[in-house]
Structure formats: C-alpha cells, structure tokens
Amino acid sequence: MESKKPVIIIGAGISGLHAAHELELKKIPFVILEAQDYVGGRIKSLDGFAEFPLSEGAEEIHGFKSSHRELANEFGVQLVPQENLDRHFFINGKAYKEEELELAGKEFKEANDFVALEGFMDVKLTEDMTLKNYIISKQIPKEAWFMYELFAQWFGCSWEELSIKSVQEIFSLLGTDDGDTDVEVRPPWTNADLMKAKYGYLYDKVQLKTPVTKIELLKDGVKVWTESGTVIEGDSVIVTVPLSIIKKGLIEFVPPLPKEKVEAMNNLHMRSGGKVFVKFKKNFWGSDLGTMYLDGFVKIWSVPGHLFPIEKNRILSGYLIDKECEELYRMPLEKQKETIFADLEKVWGSVVREMYEDHYISNWGANKHIQGAYSCPLTPGEWISKTILRKNIEGRVFFSGEHLDVKGYSQTVSGSIDTAKLAVEELIQRMSEEGTVAV
C-alpha cells in the first residue's frame, strides 16, 4: 500500500531541499512550503552590487569529510583552502602577517594560538566560563582582547556569551580526523550555484511566499495551516525552519510541543548576524590579502574578490554578529559610513574615504522569516538538547536544520544536510513498518 498523502516540508533552505531530494529518490510524494520569495534560505547571493556574486550567508565549506564538501566534489568544483590566504592583524598602527605575530608581542602570538584551537582545547575547567571571563581571569593584556572577541564572532555570538565548554564539545564531537580544513569554492561557482546544481530540479515544486502558522498532529497524519488560511493535509511534516522561528512561537503546534522539547529549545540559542559589503572605486589593498583582523567596530574584514582579477577585486566584507550587526544596520546612512571609515582608515588611511563608492548591509536578524544568523554555543551539554529537540513526534512530526546537528557541524551547511537525511531515514522507517513504502 502506497501513501497517498504527501510529506509536507516546511522551509526551502538546503535542509528542506535535501529532505525533498531524498523523498524524490524514494518516489514519496511531498510538497515544499517556503515563507520567502526565493529558494535557499541562508545560502543566498547578492547580485549586482559587485562584478561577481557576493555570498550573504554560507560562504566556506567546513571539514574534509563533510556533506557540504561531498556535494562540491560531486560536481567537480575546485576548492581553495583558507590556509592559502594571507591573514593580517592590525596591531598598534601596523599590519602583521600571521607568522609575524610574535613581533607584535608575545600576547598576540599566544592569542592566535589559542583561537586556532591549539590552546583552546587544552583549557581545563571544573565549572564553565564565558570566554571573556576566562581571559580576564588569566590577566591577558587588553590590547590582545580583540583577538578573542573575533574568535567568539566566528561562533555567532559575543565573547561575553560564548561558553568555553560548549565549543570544546563541538570539536570533540567533530573529532580530530576532520581537522581544520576550511575551503571555499573557486569562482565562477558560489554555494548558491552548488545548491542549484544539486537541487535545482526541485525549485519549481516550491510554493514560495507561503509562511506556515500552525501544525496539527492527527492520528493518521498532519494538518498544516498557511498564513493565507490554506489547510494542507499530509502524511507527516518535516520542519526545517531556523531555531529562532520555533523559539518565538511563530508556528503553533497542536497539541503543544512536549515540555522536554520546550526545555531543550530554550537551552539552544541564535543571535543576529550578517555582513557589510563596502565597494571602492579601485583596489588599494593589493592582490594577496585574504583577511584583516583589527580592534574596531567590525573586527573581521575579508576580501571576497581575492580570486578575481584585481580590477574586479574592489570589495571589502565586514563580518557582523549580534549587537554590532543590529547597531550598524539601524544607524542612519551617514553614521554607517563614518563607522566603516573609522575602522578601515586605521589600516589604510585617507584613501578609504577617497575611494569609497557604496556599501550594503545584510542582516539575517532583520529577516522576519529567519531572525538570526546561525545557532551559537552558549550552554554546555547542548548536544543533549539538540537530540531531544530533533526527536520526531509519533513518527509524524520531524525536525531538521543546522541547529540540531550533534556531529560537530552545527552552524554549517553540512549540519543542515545531515539532519535532513536523518529525518527522512526515520520517516521512511516508519512508512516501511506500516507497509506504505518499500525500503
């Protein structure tokens, strides 16, 4: 007996798309509902601002054995190791390459070793501490604090919140065999192109501008309500929306989510985040720079066009997380510009203002259907909470997304794909036991 009711997938980011792909392979009917007017969620390219697409969201591929990397390999996409990029640190009026940090002072070399995980994983704590409190307890000179602050930003939060034990848990789950192997796709490919190459055949099946407001669990299926009032009946539902959407109660569950899931959800966190892209009339930083770290309002500045000819390499991209993201986004235009100038003029002087052409701020926290950048590790034992929240409800309501990954790939595309695989595997197992689908 085949199931005639479709599986309802909520969200057409890469987690939802991969769930649909797995169902398509098994010839199981499905519908995909997406709140926004485009497919891809936080994998999104900004077109037209530069002479090449800019990644507003997911940019790097993390891990040598990850699902994201497997996806790139499937299409023969050339990958560029992040370690090949020149990383500069602007300290006391001078730029130092990573290998020169000891010349700036021992505290800066030690800070870099720490945030590169050489020292971080060796920290032994009886009770958890935030990164800031730990650094203060170790009497680290304030001049080096910004290097620890930017480390926290990589994890999607401020150093006032980042839990040392939580980060250690992430890397313990990942293990040492996958290592620090971050890469990016070589142009003309982008992550959005990679996603379309794999899942583009599904795009026409996505119902765009269809926010879901309610999910009802029935004895033999589910009902889903959309914002327009449409009711869709299905065999089951896979919820792939960001953590923030569920935490804020923007989707009603009937009956309400079990108490243990609510408690688990409240133990997980997501902060605002995005990027500021600054366009200049011409390149003044050269062709070798990959990233500049500095003690500024924006602490991480990268060069998204470093793989393009220098005449196209006219963009600097600032990484924004949490309070800084919201603050810069809400500033009046002229204040935004002055804040950007104040940072970059520390390094390059008056040429910044002279060559400035335009800027654009991407803020995932301001997107009402996403409301945050990605999950962040603030509490030890989050993998337990993720396991509880990911557990399906009566074989009918399933959950996936990067915030539910427990293999060390939370915050990444791989975490989104892997949890979608698990959701569909469990769904198919239930269907096979009922005799509605052949395994």
CSV table of C-alpha atoms in Angstrom, one decimal:
chain,number,residue,atom,x,y,z
A,1,MET,CA,0.0,0.0,0.0
A,2,GLU,CA,1.5,3.4,-1.1
A,3,SER,CA,1.0,6.6,0.9
A,4,LYS,CA,-1.3,8.9,-1.0
A,5,LYS,CA,-0.9,11.9,1.4
A,6,PRO,CA,2.2,14.0,0.8
A,7,VAL,CA,5.0,14.7,3.2
A,8,ILE,CA,4.9,18.4,3.9
A,9,ILE,CA,8.3,20.1,4.1
A,10,ILE,CA,8.4,23.5,5.8
A,11,GLY,CA,11.3,25.6,4.5
A,12,ALA,CA,13.2,25.5,1.2
A,13,GLY,CA,16.7,26.2,2.6
A,14,ILE,CA,19.2,23.5,1.9
A,15,SER,CA,17.8,21.3,4.7
A,16,GLY,CA,14.4,21.3,3.2
A,17,LEU,CA,15.7,20.8,-0.3
A,18,HIS,CA,17.8,17.8,0.7
A,19,ALA,CA,14.8,16.3,2.5
A,20,ALA,CA,12.8,16.7,-0.7
A,21,HIS,CA,15.6,15.2,-2.7
A,22,GLU,CA,15.7,12.1,-0.5
A,23,LEU,CA,11.9,11.7,-0.8
A,24,GLU,CA,12.1,12.1,-4.6
A,25,LEU,CA,14.6,9.3,-4.8
A,26,LYS,CA,12.1,7.0,-3.0
A,27,LYS,CA,9.2,8.3,-5.1
A,28,ILE,CA,7.4,9.5,-1.9
A,29,PRO,CA,5.1,12.5,-2.7
A,30,PHE,CA,5.8,15.8,-1.0
A,31,VAL,CA,5.1,19.5,-1.0
A,32,ILE,CA,7.5,22.2,0.0
A,33,LEU,CA,6.3,25.4,1.6
A,34,GLU,CA,8.6,28.4,1.8
A,35,ALA,CA,7.8,31.7,3.6
A,36,GLN,CA,10.2,33.8,1.5
A,37,ASP,CA,10.1,34.8,-2.2
A,38,TYR,CA,13.2,32.8,-3.1
A,39,VAL,CA,14.7,29.3,-2.6
A,40,GLY,CA,17.8,28.7,-0.5
A,41,GLY,CA,17.3,30.2,3.0
A,42,ARG,CA,20.7,31.4,4.3
A,43,ILE,CA,22.5,30.3,1.2
A,44,LYS,CA,22.0,33.5,-0.8
A,45,SER,CA,24.0,35.5,-3.3
A,46,LEU,CA,23.8,39.3,-3.6
A,47,ASP,CA,23.9,40.0,-7.4
A,48,GLY,CA,24.6,43.4,-9.0
A,49,PHE,CA,26.4,45.1,-6.2
A,50,ALA,CA,29.8,43.8,-7.3
A,51,GLU,CA,31.1,42.5,-10.6
A,52,PHE,CA,30.6,39.0,-9.2
A,53,PRO,CA,28.1,37.4,-6.8
A,54,LEU,CA,28.6,38.0,-3.1
A,55,SER,CA,27.6,35.4,-0.5
A,56,GLU,CA,25.3,37.0,2.0
A,57,GLY,CA,25.2,33.8,4.1
A,58,ALA,CA,27.1,30.5,4.0
A,59,GLU,CA,30.5,31.1,2.4
A,60,GLU,CA,33.0,28.4,3.5
A,61,ILE,CA,33.0,24.6,3.3
A,62,HIS,CA,34.0,23.2,6.7
A,63,GLY,CA,35.6,19.8,7.2
A,64,PHE,CA,37.3,17.3,4.9
A,65,LYS,CA,34.7,14.6,5.3
A,66,SER,CA,31.6,16.8,5.4
A,67,SER,CA,28.4,16.5,3.4
A,68,HIS,CA,29.0,20.0,2.0
A,69,ARG,CA,32.4,19.0,0.7
A,70,GLU,CA,31.0,15.8,-0.8
A,71,LEU,CA,28.4,18.0,-2.6
A,72,ALA,CA,31.2,20.1,-4.1
A,73,ASN,CA,33.2,17.0,-5.1
A,74,GLU,CA,30.1,15.6,-6.8
A,75,PHE,CA,30.2,18.4,-9.3
A,76,GLY,CA,33.9,18.6,-9.6
A,77,VAL,CA,34.1,22.1,-8.1
A,78,GLN,CA,37.6,23.3,-7.5
A,79,LEU,CA,38.2,24.2,-3.8
A,80,VAL,CA,40.6,26.8,-2.4
A,81,PRO,CA,42.0,26.2,1.1
A,82,GLN,CA,41.5,29.1,3.5
A,83,GLU,CA,45.1,28.5,4.8
A,84,ASN,CA,46.4,29.8,1.4
A,85,LEU,CA,45.0,33.3,2.2
A,86,ASP,CA,47.2,36.0,3.7
A,87,ARG,CA,45.8,36.8,7.2
A,88,HIS,CA,46.9,40.2,8.6
A,89,PHE,CA,46.4,41.5,12.1
A,90,PHE,CA,46.4,45.3,12.6
A,91,ILE,CA,48.1,46.0,15.9
A,92,ASN,CA,49.4,49.3,17.3
A,93,GLY,CA,49.4,51.0,14.0
A,94,LYS,CA,51.0,48.2,11.9
A,95,ALA,CA,49.8,45.2,9.9
A,96,TYR,CA,51.4,41.9,10.8
A,97,LYS,CA,51.1,38.6,8.9
A,98,GLU,CA,50.0,35.6,10.9
A,99,GLU,CA,53.6,34.2,11.0
A,100,GLU,CA,54.9,37.6,12.2
A,101,LEU,CA,52.6,38.0,15.2
A,102,GLU,CA,55.3,37.4,17.8
A,103,LEU,CA,57.0,40.6,16.5
A,104,ALA,CA,53.8,42.5,17.7
A,105,GLY,CA,54.2,40.9,21.2
A,106,LYS,CA,54.0,37.5,22.8
A,107,GLU,CA,50.4,38.1,24.0
A,108,PHE,CA,49.3,38.3,20.3
A,109,LYS,CA,51.0,35.2,19.3
A,110,GLU,CA,49.5,33.4,22.3
A,111,ALA,CA,46.1,34.7,21.5
A,112,ASN,CA,46.4,33.5,17.9
A,113,ASP,CA,47.5,30.0,19.1
A,114,PHE,CA,44.6,30.0,21.5
A,115,VAL,CA,41.9,30.9,18.9
A,116,ALA,CA,43.4,28.5,16.4
A,117,LEU,CA,42.4,25.8,19.0
A,118,GLU,CA,46.0,24.9,19.9
A,119,GLY,CA,45.4,26.4,23.3
A,120,PHE,CA,41.6,26.4,23.5
A,121,MET,CA,41.1,22.7,23.7
A,122,ASP,CA,43.7,22.4,26.4
A,123,VAL,CA,41.7,24.7,28.8
A,124,LYS,CA,40.7,22.7,31.9
A,125,LEU,CA,37.6,24.0,33.8
A,126,THR,CA,35.7,22.5,36.7
A,127,GLU,CA,32.9,24.9,36.0
A,128,ASP,CA,32.1,26.5,32.7
A,129,MET,CA,33.1,30.1,32.0
A,130,THR,CA,32.4,32.6,29.2
A,131,LEU,CA,35.4,33.3,27.0
A,132,LYS,CA,35.6,36.9,28.3
A,133,ASN,CA,35.6,35.9,32.0
A,134,TYR,CA,38.3,33.3,31.3
A,135,ILE,CA,40.5,35.8,29.5
A,136,ILE,CA,40.1,38.3,32.3
A,137,SER,CA,40.9,35.6,34.9
A,138,LYS,CA,44.1,34.9,33.1
A,139,GLN,CA,45.1,38.6,33.1
A,140,ILE,CA,45.5,38.7,29.4
A,141,PRO,CA,46.6,42.3,28.3
A,142,LYS,CA,43.6,44.3,27.0
A,143,GLU,CA,45.5,45.1,23.8
A,144,ALA,CA,45.0,41.4,22.8
A,145,TRP,CA,41.4,41.1,23.8
A,146,PHE,CA,40.0,41.8,20.3
A,147,MET,CA,41.6,38.6,19.0
A,148,TYR,CA,39.4,36.6,21.5
A,149,GLU,CA,36.4,38.7,20.6
A,150,LEU,CA,36.7,37.9,17.0
A,151,PHE,CA,37.0,34.2,17.8
A,152,ALA,CA,33.6,34.3,19.5
A,153,GLN,CA,32.1,36.0,16.5
A,154,TRP,CA,33.0,33.0,14.3
A,155,PHE,CA,30.7,31.0,16.6
A,156,GLY,CA,27.8,33.5,16.1
A,157,CYS,CA,27.9,35.4,19.4
A,158,SER,CA,29.8,37.8,21.6
A,159,TRP,CA,32.6,36.7,23.8
A,160,GLU,CA,30.5,37.8,26.8
A,161,GLU,CA,28.3,34.8,26.0
A,162,LEU,CA,30.4,32.2,24.3
A,163,SER,CA,30.7,29.1,26.5
A,164,ILE,CA,34.2,27.5,26.6
A,165,LYS,CA,32.9,24.1,27.4
A,166,SER,CA,30.3,24.2,24.6
A,167,VAL,CA,33.0,25.0,22.0
A,168,GLN,CA,35.1,22.2,23.3
A,169,GLU,CA,32.2,19.8,23.0
A,170,ILE,CA,31.7,20.8,19.3
A,171,PHE,CA,35.2,20.0,18.4
A,172,SER,CA,35.2,16.8,20.5
A,173,LEU,CA,32.1,15.7,18.5
A,174,LEU,CA,33.8,16.6,15.3
A,175,GLY,CA,36.9,14.6,16.2
A,176,THR,CA,40.5,15.2,15.0
A,177,ASP,CA,40.3,13.3,11.7
A,178,ASP,CA,38.3,16.1,10.0
A,179,GLY,CA,40.7,18.8,11.1
A,180,ASP,CA,40.8,22.5,10.3
A,181,THR,CA,40.2,22.1,6.6
A,182,ASP,CA,38.0,25.1,5.7
A,183,VAL,CA,37.8,25.8,1.9
A,184,GLU,CA,35.8,28.0,-0.4
A,185,VAL,CA,34.5,27.2,-3.9
A,186,ARG,CA,36.5,28.7,-6.7
A,187,PRO,CA,34.7,31.2,-9.0
A,188,PRO,CA,32.7,31.2,-11.1
A,189,TRP,CA,30.9,28.8,-8.6
A,190,THR,CA,29.2,30.0,-5.5
A,191,ASN,CA,27.4,28.0,-2.8
A,192,ALA,CA,24.1,29.1,-4.3
A,193,ASP,CA,25.2,27.7,-7.7
A,194,LEU,CA,26.3,24.4,-6.0
A,195,MET,CA,22.9,24.2,-4.3
A,196,LYS,CA,21.1,24.8,-7.6
A,197,ALA,CA,23.2,22.2,-9.4
A,198,LYS,CA,22.1,19.5,-6.9
A,199,TYR,CA,18.5,20.6,-6.1
A,200,GLY,CA,17.5,22.9,-8.9
A,201,TYR,CA,15.1,20.3,-10.4
A,202,LEU,CA,13.1,20.8,-7.2
A,203,TYR,CA,12.8,24.6,-7.3
A,204,ASP,CA,9.6,24.7,-9.4
A,205,LYS,CA,7.9,22.5,-6.8
A,206,VAL,CA,8.5,25.0,-4.0
A,207,GLN,CA,5.5,27.1,-3.0
A,208,LEU,CA,7.0,30.5,-2.4
A,209,LYS,CA,5.6,33.2,-0.1
A,210,THR,CA,3.7,30.6,1.9
A,211,PRO,CA,4.5,31.0,5.6
A,212,VAL,CA,3.2,28.3,7.8
A,213,THR,CA,1.4,29.3,11.0
A,214,LYS,CA,0.1,26.1,12.5
A,215,ILE,CA,0.9,22.3,12.5
A,216,GLU,CA,-1.7,19.9,13.9
A,217,LEU,CA,-0.8,16.3,14.7
A,218,LEU,CA,-3.6,13.8,13.8
A,219,LYS,CA,-3.9,10.1,14.5
A,220,ASP,CA,-3.0,9.2,10.9
A,221,GLY,CA,-1.3,12.3,9.6
A,222,VAL,CA,-0.9,16.0,10.0
A,223,LYS,CA,-2.6,19.2,9.0
A,224,VAL,CA,-0.7,22.4,8.2
A,225,TRP,CA,-2.1,25.9,8.1
A,226,THR,CA,-0.6,28.6,6.0
A,227,GLU,CA,-0.7,32.4,6.6
A,228,SER,CA,-3.3,32.8,3.8
A,229,GLY,CA,-5.6,30.3,5.6
A,230,THR,CA,-5.0,27.3,3.3
A,231,VAL,CA,-5.1,24.0,5.1
A,232,ILE,CA,-2.9,21.1,3.7
A,233,GLU,CA,-3.3,17.5,4.9
A,234,GLY,CA,-0.3,15.3,4.8
A,235,ASP,CA,1.2,12.0,5.9
A,236,SER,CA,3.8,13.8,8.0
A,237,VAL,CA,5.7,17.1,8.2
A,238,ILE,CA,9.4,17.9,8.3
A,239,VAL,CA,10.1,21.3,10.0
A,240,THR,CA,13.3,22.8,8.7
A,241,VAL,CA,12.8,26.4,9.7
A,242,PRO,CA,15.5,28.2,11.7
A,243,LEU,CA,15.6,27.8,15.5
A,244,SER,CA,14.5,31.3,16.1
A,245,ILE,CA,11.2,30.8,14.3
A,246,ILE,CA,10.3,27.9,16.5
A,247,LYS,CA,11.5,29.5,19.7
A,248,LYS,CA,9.5,32.6,19.1
A,249,GLY,CA,6.3,30.6,18.6
A,250,LEU,CA,5.7,31.8,15.1
A,251,ILE,CA,4.5,28.3,14.3
A,252,GLU,CA,1.8,26.9,16.6
A,253,PHE,CA,1.9,23.2,17.4
A,254,VAL,CA,-1.3,21.3,18.2
A,255,PRO,CA,-1.0,19.6,20.6
A,256,PRO,CA,1.7,21.9,22.0
A,257,LEU,CA,5.3,20.7,21.9
A,258,PRO,CA,6.1,18.3,24.8
A,259,LYS,CA,7.6,20.0,27.8
A,260,GLU,CA,11.0,18.3,27.3
A,261,LYS,CA,11.2,19.8,23.8
A,262,VAL,CA,10.4,23.3,25.0
A,263,GLU,CA,13.1,23.0,27.7
A,264,ALA,CA,15.6,21.7,25.2
A,265,MET,CA,14.7,24.5,22.7
A,266,ASN,CA,15.2,27.1,25.5
A,267,ASN,CA,18.7,25.7,26.0
A,268,LEU,CA,19.7,26.5,22.4
A,269,HIS,CA,20.4,29.9,21.0
A,270,MET,CA,20.7,32.0,17.9
A,271,ARG,CA,21.9,35.6,17.5
A,272,SER,CA,21.6,38.2,14.8
A,273,GLY,CA,24.3,38.4,12.2
A,274,GLY,CA,25.3,39.4,8.7
A,275,LYS,CA,27.8,41.2,6.6
A,276,VAL,CA,28.6,44.7,5.4
A,277,PHE,CA,30.0,44.9,1.9
A,278,VAL,CA,31.9,48.0,1.0
A,279,LYS,CA,32.6,48.9,-2.6
A,280,PHE,CA,35.5,51.1,-3.7
A,281,LYS,CA,36.4,52.8,-7.0
A,282,LYS,CA,39.6,50.8,-7.1
A,283,ASN,CA,41.6,48.2,-5.1
A,284,PHE,CA,44.1,49.7,-2.7
A,285,TRP,CA,44.9,46.6,-0.6
A,286,GLY,CA,46.7,44.6,-3.3
A,287,SER,CA,46.0,41.1,-4.6
A,288,ASP,CA,47.3,38.9,-1.8
A,289,LEU,CA,45.2,40.0,1.2
A,290,GLY,CA,42.6,37.5,2.3
A,291,THR,CA,41.5,38.7,5.8
A,292,MET,CA,42.3,41.7,8.0
A,293,TYR,CA,41.7,41.5,11.7
A,294,LEU,CA,41.6,44.7,13.8
A,295,ASP,CA,40.3,46.1,17.0
A,296,GLY,CA,37.4,48.1,15.6
A,297,PHE,CA,33.7,48.2,15.5
A,298,VAL,CA,34.0,45.5,12.8
A,299,LYS,CA,36.8,43.1,13.8
A,300,ILE,CA,36.9,40.8,10.8
A,301,TRP,CA,37.3,42.2,7.3
A,302,SER,CA,37.7,39.8,4.4
A,303,VAL,CA,38.3,40.2,0.6
A,304,PRO,CA,35.6,38.3,-1.3
A,305,GLY,CA,37.1,39.1,-4.6
A,306,HIS,CA,40.6,37.8,-3.9
A,307,LEU,CA,40.3,35.1,-6.5
A,308,PHE,CA,39.3,37.6,-9.2
A,309,PRO,CA,41.5,39.9,-11.3
A,310,ILE,CA,42.5,43.0,-9.3
A,311,GLU,CA,40.3,45.3,-11.4
A,312,LYS,CA,37.2,43.4,-10.1
A,313,ASN,CA,38.6,43.0,-6.6
A,314,ARG,CA,37.1,46.2,-5.2
A,315,ILE,CA,35.0,44.9,-2.3
A,316,LEU,CA,35.8,44.5,1.4
A,317,SER,CA,33.4,42.5,3.5
A,318,GLY,CA,32.9,43.0,7.2
A,319,TYR,CA,31.6,40.2,9.4
A,320,LEU,CA,28.8,41.3,11.7
A,321,ILE,CA,27.5,39.4,14.7
A,322,ASP,CA,24.9,40.1,17.4
A,323,LYS,CA,24.8,43.7,18.8
A,324,GLU,CA,27.2,45.2,16.3
A,325,CYS,CA,25.1,43.8,13.4
A,326,GLU,CA,21.9,45.3,14.8
A,327,GLU,CA,23.6,48.6,15.7
A,328,LEU,CA,25.2,49.2,12.3
A,329,TYR,CA,22.1,48.1,10.5
A,330,ARG,CA,19.9,50.6,12.3
A,331,MET,CA,22.3,53.6,12.1
A,332,PRO,CA,21.5,56.4,9.7
A,333,LEU,CA,23.3,56.1,6.4
A,334,GLU,CA,25.9,58.8,7.1
A,335,LYS,CA,26.7,57.3,10.5
A,336,GLN,CA,27.1,53.9,8.9
A,337,LYS,CA,29.7,55.3,6.5
A,338,GLU,CA,31.6,57.1,9.3
A,339,THR,CA,31.7,53.9,11.3
A,340,ILE,CA,33.1,52.0,8.4
A,341,PHE,CA,35.6,54.7,7.7
A,342,ALA,CA,36.8,54.8,11.3
A,343,ASP,CA,37.7,51.1,11.1
A,344,LEU,CA,39.3,51.0,7.7
A,345,GLU,CA,41.2,54.3,8.0
A,346,LYS,CA,43.1,52.8,10.9
A,347,VAL,CA,44.7,50.5,8.3
A,348,TRP,CA,44.7,52.3,5.0
A,349,GLY,CA,44.3,56.0,5.9
A,350,SER,CA,42.6,58.7,3.8
A,351,VAL,CA,42.5,56.5,0.7
A,352,VAL,CA,39.5,54.7,2.2
A,353,ARG,CA,37.3,57.8,2.1
A,354,GLU,CA,38.6,58.9,-1.2
A,355,MET,CA,37.9,55.6,-2.9
A,356,TYR,CA,34.6,54.8,-1.2
A,357,GLU,CA,31.8,54.2,-3.6
A,358,ASP,CA,28.9,52.4,-1.8
A,359,HIS,CA,28.1,49.9,0.9
A,360,TYR,CA,25.4,47.3,1.6
A,361,ILE,CA,24.4,45.7,4.9
A,362,SER,CA,23.0,42.2,5.0
A,363,ASN,CA,21.3,41.4,8.3
A,364,TRP,CA,19.7,38.0,8.8
A,365,GLY,CA,18.2,39.1,12.1
A,366,ALA,CA,16.1,41.6,10.3
A,367,ASN,CA,14.6,38.9,8.0
A,368,LYS,CA,11.3,38.1,9.6
A,369,HIS,CA,11.3,34.5,8.3
A,370,ILE,CA,14.8,33.8,9.6
A,371,GLN,CA,15.6,36.1,12.5
A,372,GLY,CA,19.2,35.2,13.1
A,373,ALA,CA,22.5,34.1,11.6
A,374,TYR,CA,23.0,30.6,12.9
A,375,SER,CA,22.9,28.7,16.2
A,376,CYS,CA,25.6,29.6,18.8
A,377,PRO,CA,27.2,27.6,21.6
A,378,LEU,CA,26.3,29.3,24.9
A,379,THR,CA,25.5,26.3,27.2
A,380,PRO,CA,27.4,23.1,27.9
A,381,GLY,CA,25.5,19.9,27.0
A,382,GLU,CA,23.7,21.4,24.1
A,383,TRP,CA,24.1,18.2,22.1
A,384,ILE,CA,21.7,16.6,24.6
A,385,SER,CA,19.1,19.4,24.0
A,386,LYS,CA,19.6,19.1,20.2
A,387,THR,CA,19.0,15.3,20.4
A,388,ILE,CA,15.8,15.9,22.3
A,389,LEU,CA,14.5,18.6,20.0
A,390,ARG,CA,15.4,16.6,16.9
A,391,LYS,CA,13.5,13.5,18.0
A,392,ASN,CA,10.4,13.0,16.0
A,393,ILE,CA,6.9,13.2,17.4
A,394,GLU,CA,4.9,9.9,16.9
A,395,GLY,CA,6.6,9.3,13.6
A,396,ARG,CA,4.7,12.2,12.0
A,397,VAL,CA,6.5,15.5,13.0
A,398,PHE,CA,10.2,15.6,12.2
A,399,PHE,CA,12.8,18.4,12.6
A,400,SER,CA,16.0,19.2,10.8
A,401,GLY,CA,18.4,22.1,10.5
A,402,GLU,CA,22.0,23.1,11.4
A,403,HIS,CA,20.9,23.9,15.0
A,404,LEU,CA,20.1,20.2,15.5
A,405,ASP,CA,23.4,18.7,14.4
A,406,VAL,CA,25.3,16.7,17.0
A,407,LYS,CA,28.3,15.6,14.9
A,408,GLY,CA,30.3,18.9,15.2
A,409,TYR,CA,28.7,20.5,12.1
A,410,SER,CA,26.2,22.8,13.8
A,411,GLN,CA,26.2,26.3,12.2
A,412,THR,CA,27.1,24.8,8.8
A,413,VAL,CA,25.6,23.6,5.5
A,414,SER,CA,26.7,20.1,6.4
A,415,GLY,CA,24.7,20.2,9.6
A,416,SER,CA,21.6,21.2,7.6
A,417,ILE,CA,22.0,18.3,5.1
A,418,ASP,CA,22.9,15.7,7.7
A,419,THR,CA,19.9,16.3,9.9
A,420,ALA,CA,17.6,16.3,6.8
A,421,LYS,CA,19.0,12.8,6.0
A,422,LEU,CA,18.2,11.6,9.4
A,423,ALA,CA,14.7,12.9,9.4
A,424,VAL,CA,13.9,11.2,6.1
A,425,GLU,CA,15.5,8.0,7.2
A,426,GLU,CA,13.3,7.9,10.3
A,427,LEU,CA,10.2,8.8,8.2
A,428,ILE,CA,10.9,6.0,5.7
A,429,GLN,CA,11.5,3.5,8.5
A,430,ARG,CA,8.0,4.3,9.9
A,431,MET,CA,6.4,4.1,6.5
A,432,SER,CA,8.2,0.7,5.8
A,433,GLU,CA,6.9,-0.7,9.1
A,434,GLU,CA,3.3,0.4,8.0
A,435,GLY,CA,3.9,-1.1,4.5
A,436,THR,CA,3.3,2.2,2.8
A,437,VAL,CA,6.7,2.4,1.2
A,438,ALA,CA,9.4,-0.2,0.3
A,439,VAL,CA,12.8,0.4,1.8
